[in-house]
XYZ file of C-alpha atoms in Angstrom:
308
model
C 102.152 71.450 78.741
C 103.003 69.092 81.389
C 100.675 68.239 84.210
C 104.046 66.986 86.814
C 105.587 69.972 85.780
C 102.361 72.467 87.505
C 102.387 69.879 90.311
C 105.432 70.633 91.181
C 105.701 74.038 91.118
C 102.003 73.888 93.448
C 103.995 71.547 95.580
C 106.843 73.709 96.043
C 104.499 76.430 96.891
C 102.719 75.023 99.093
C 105.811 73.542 101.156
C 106.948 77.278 101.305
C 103.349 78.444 102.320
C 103.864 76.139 105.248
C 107.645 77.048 106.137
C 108.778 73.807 105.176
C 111.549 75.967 102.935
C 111.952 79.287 102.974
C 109.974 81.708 100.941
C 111.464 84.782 99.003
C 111.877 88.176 100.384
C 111.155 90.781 97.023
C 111.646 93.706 96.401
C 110.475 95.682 93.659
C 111.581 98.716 91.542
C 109.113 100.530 89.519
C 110.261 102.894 86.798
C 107.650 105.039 85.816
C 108.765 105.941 82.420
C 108.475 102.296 81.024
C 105.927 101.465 83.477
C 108.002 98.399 84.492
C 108.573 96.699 87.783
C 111.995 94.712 88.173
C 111.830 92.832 91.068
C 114.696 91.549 93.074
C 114.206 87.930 95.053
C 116.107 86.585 97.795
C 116.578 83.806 99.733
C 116.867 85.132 103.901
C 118.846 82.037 105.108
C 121.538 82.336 102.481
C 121.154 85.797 100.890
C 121.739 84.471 97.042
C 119.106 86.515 95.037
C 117.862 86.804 91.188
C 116.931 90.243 89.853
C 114.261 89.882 87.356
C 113.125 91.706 84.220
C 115.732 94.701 84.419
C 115.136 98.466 83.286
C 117.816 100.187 81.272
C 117.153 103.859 80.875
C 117.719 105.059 77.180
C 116.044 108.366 75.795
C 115.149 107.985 72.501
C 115.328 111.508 71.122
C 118.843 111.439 71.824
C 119.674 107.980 71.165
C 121.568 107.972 74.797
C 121.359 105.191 77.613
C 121.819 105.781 81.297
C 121.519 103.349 84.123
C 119.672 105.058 86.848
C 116.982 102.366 87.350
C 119.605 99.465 87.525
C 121.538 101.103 89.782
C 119.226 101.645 92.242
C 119.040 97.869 92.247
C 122.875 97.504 92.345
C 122.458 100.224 95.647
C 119.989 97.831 97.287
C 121.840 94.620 96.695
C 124.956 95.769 97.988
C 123.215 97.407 100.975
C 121.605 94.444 102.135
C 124.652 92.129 101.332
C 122.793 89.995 98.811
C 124.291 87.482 96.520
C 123.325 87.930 92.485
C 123.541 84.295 91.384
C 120.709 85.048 88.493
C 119.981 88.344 86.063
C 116.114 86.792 84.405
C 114.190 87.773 81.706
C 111.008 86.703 81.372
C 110.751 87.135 77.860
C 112.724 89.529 75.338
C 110.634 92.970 76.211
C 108.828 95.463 73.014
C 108.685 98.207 75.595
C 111.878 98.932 77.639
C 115.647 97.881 77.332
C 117.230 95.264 79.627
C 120.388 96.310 81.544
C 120.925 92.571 82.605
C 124.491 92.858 80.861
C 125.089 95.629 82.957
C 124.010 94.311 86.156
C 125.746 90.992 85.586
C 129.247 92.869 85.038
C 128.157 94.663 88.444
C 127.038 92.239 90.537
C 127.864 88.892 88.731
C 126.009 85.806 88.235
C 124.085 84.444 85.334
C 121.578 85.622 82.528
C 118.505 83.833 81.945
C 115.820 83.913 79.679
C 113.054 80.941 77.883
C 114.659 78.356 75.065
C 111.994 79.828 72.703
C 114.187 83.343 71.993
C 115.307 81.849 69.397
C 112.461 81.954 67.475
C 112.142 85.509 68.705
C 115.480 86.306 67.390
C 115.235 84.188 64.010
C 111.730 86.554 63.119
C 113.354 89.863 64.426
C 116.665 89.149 62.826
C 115.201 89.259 59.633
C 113.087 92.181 60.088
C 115.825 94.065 61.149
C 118.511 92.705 58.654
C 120.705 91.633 61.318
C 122.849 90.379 59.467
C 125.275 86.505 59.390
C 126.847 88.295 62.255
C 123.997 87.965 64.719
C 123.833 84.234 66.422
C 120.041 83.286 66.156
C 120.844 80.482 68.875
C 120.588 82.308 72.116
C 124.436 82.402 72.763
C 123.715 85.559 74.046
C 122.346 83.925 77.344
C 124.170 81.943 79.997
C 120.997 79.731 80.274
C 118.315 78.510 77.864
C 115.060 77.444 80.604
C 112.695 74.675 79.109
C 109.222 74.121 80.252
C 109.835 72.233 83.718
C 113.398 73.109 84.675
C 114.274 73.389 88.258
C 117.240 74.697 89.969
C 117.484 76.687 93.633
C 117.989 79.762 94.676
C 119.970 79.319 97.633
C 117.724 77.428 99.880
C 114.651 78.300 98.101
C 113.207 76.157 95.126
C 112.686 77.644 91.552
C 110.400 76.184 88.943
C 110.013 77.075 85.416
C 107.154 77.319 83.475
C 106.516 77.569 79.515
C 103.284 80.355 79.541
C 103.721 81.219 75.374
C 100.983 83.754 73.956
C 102.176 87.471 74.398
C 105.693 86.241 72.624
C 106.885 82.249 71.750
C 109.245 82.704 74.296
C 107.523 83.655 77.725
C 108.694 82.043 81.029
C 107.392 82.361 84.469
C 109.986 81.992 87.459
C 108.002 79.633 90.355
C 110.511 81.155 93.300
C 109.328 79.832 96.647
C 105.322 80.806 96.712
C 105.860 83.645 94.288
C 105.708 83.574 90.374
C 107.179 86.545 88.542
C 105.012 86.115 85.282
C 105.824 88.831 82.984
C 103.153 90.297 80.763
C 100.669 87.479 80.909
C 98.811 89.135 83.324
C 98.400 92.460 84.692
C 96.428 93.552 87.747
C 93.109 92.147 88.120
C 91.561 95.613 87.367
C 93.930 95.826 83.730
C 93.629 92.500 82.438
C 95.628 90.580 80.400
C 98.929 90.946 77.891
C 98.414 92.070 73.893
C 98.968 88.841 71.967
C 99.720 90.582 68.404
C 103.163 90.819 68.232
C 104.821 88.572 65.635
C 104.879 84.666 67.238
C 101.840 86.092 69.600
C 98.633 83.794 70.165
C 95.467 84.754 72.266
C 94.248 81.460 72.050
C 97.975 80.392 73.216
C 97.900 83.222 75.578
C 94.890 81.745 77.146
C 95.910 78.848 78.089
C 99.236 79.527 79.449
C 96.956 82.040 81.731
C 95.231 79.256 83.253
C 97.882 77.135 83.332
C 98.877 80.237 85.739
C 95.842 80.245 87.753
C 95.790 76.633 87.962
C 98.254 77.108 90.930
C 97.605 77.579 94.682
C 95.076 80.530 95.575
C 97.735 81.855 97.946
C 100.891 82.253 95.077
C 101.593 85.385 95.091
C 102.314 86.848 91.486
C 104.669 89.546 90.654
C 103.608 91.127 87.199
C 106.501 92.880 85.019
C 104.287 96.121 84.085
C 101.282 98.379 85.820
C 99.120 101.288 84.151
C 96.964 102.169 86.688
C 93.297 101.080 85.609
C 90.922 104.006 85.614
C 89.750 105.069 89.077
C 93.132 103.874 90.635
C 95.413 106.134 91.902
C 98.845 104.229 92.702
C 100.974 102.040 90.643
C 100.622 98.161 91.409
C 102.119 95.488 90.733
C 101.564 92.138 92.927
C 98.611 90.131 93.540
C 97.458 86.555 93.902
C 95.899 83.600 91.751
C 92.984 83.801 93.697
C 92.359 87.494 93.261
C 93.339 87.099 89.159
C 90.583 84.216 88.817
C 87.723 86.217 90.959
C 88.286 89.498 89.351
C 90.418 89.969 86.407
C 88.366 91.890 83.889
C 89.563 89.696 80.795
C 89.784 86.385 81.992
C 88.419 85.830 85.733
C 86.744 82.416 86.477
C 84.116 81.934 83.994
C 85.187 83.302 80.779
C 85.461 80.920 78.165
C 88.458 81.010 75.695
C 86.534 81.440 72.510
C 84.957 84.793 74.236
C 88.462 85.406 75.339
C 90.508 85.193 72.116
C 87.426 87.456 70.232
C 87.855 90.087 72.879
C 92.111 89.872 72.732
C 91.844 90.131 69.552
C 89.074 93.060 68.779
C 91.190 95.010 71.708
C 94.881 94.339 70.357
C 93.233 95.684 66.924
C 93.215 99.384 67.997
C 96.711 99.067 70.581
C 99.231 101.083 69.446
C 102.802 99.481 68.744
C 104.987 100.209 72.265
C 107.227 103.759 71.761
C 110.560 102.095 72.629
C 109.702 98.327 70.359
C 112.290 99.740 67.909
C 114.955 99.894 70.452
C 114.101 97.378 73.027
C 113.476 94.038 70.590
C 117.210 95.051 68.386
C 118.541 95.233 71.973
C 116.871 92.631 73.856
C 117.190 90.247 71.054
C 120.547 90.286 72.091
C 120.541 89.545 75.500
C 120.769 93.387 76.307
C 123.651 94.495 73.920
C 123.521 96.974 71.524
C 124.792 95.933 67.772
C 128.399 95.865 67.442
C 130.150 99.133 66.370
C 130.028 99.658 62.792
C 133.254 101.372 61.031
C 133.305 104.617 62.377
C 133.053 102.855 66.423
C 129.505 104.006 66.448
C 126.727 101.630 67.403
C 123.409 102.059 65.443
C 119.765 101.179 66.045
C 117.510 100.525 62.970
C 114.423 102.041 62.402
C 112.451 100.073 59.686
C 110.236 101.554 57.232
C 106.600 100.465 56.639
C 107.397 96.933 58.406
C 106.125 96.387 62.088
């Protein structure tokens, strides 16, 4: 992991900390069911925004989607006359299903997610039996982001960074003074991401976490997921470096990663596997698309036996 590359992602946050460039508005959209936040991020001089880590409803009983959640992110972009130039995911989700296809055919610009889903969709491929038909090279995806990449959001500065250990492929978005992280972290009184799934690490995971906490005190993080920690009553889902390194119950300043990687891995040893990881990885895998029709003009989700 580079050293330039979190210099200049604290240097960019700082410059927006003191109004030398603009920082992001956000606005977030929490859908209870999946317990997932998507957040949408704008630039206020010129309006172009990213919507991050997108919700699409599906009930699984019935094997039907809807897009409530999404489009009460389509009714809020329009509204405030925003500008969709990205659709991000910070990593292909075990626990809800994107709707950044849908979105994009909405509201247009480009889909995003880390270089490394292709070793994401190479493992889950096979464990689904995907099939020759099923591009293993993220084709799926406008844009492939590499630890370090940089582009702009309008008038406000993105960086990327690499933060691997929940799955291979997990990025965090630097927008402004705010990094939307994903799973890495969760609220200070929650703790940190599961690192079992296949390609997973704790020791990985624990690094890329301070790698994360390594920036400014003041970045304010935007996490993809809350669960409401016993004794809290409301949903949450932002907070700041310096509150994750004082108080997060897994990994606040002081814990050593030996201690760490014992502890993620005693706890992911009695988690449960997500309710919607069938669904979600065969979708997400694909940049959001369900499997092509088969011969009837049905689409079908796999369920396999005795495997995850």
């Amino acid at each position: 992991m580079s050293d330039r590359v979190l210099a200049e992602a604290s240097a960019q946050i700082a410059a927006a900390r003191r109004g030398e460039r603009p920082a992001p508005v956000v606005r977030t959209f929490f859908d209870e069911k999946t317990f997932t936040a998507t957040h949408v991020a704008h630039d206020p001089v010129t309006r172009e925004a990213a919507v991050i880590d997108s919700v699409l409803n599906y009930d699984q009983a019935a094997g039907r989607t809807h897009h409530d959640e999404a489009r009460r992110v389509v009714d809020y972009i329009r509204a405030e006359g925003l500008k969709v130039a990205w659709v991000l995911e910070t990593h292909a989700h075990a626990d809800h299903l994107s709707a950044a296809p849908w979105l994009q055919a909405q509201l247009g610009g480009k889909m995003g997610i880390g270089a490394e889903i292709v070793r994401v969709q190479d493992v889950f491929g096979k464990i689904f039996n995907a099939g020759t038909e099923f591009a293993r090279d993220g084709s799926q995806f406008d844009r492939l982001f590499h630890d370090g990449d940089r582009f702009s959001l309008g008038e406000v500065q993105v960086t990327v960074l690499h933060v691997p250990g929940h799955t291979p492929a997990d990025m965090a978005f630097v927008i402004g003074d705010a990094a939307f992280i994903g799973d890495t972290l969760f609220m200070p009184d929650y703790g940190t991401a599961r690192a079992d799934f296949p390609g997973g690490d704790a020791r990985q995971l624990f690094q890329s976490i301070r790698r994360l906490l390594s920036l400014p005190g003041e970045t304010r993080l935007f996490l993809c997921h809350d669960y409401k920690a016993p004794g809290r009553d409301c949903y949450a889902w932002e907070t700041t470096v310096a509150a994750e390194r004082d108080s997060n119950i897994h990994v606040h300043d002081g814990i050593e990663e030996d201690a760490f990687v014992q502890m993620r891995c005693d706890r992911d040893a009695t988690l449960s596997l997500p309710n919607l990881i069938v669904p979600s990885v065969q979708v997400n895998m694909r940049g959001g698309r369900m499997p092509e029709p088969e011969s009837n003009g049905t689409r079908y989700l796999k369920v396999p036996i005795d495997t995850l």
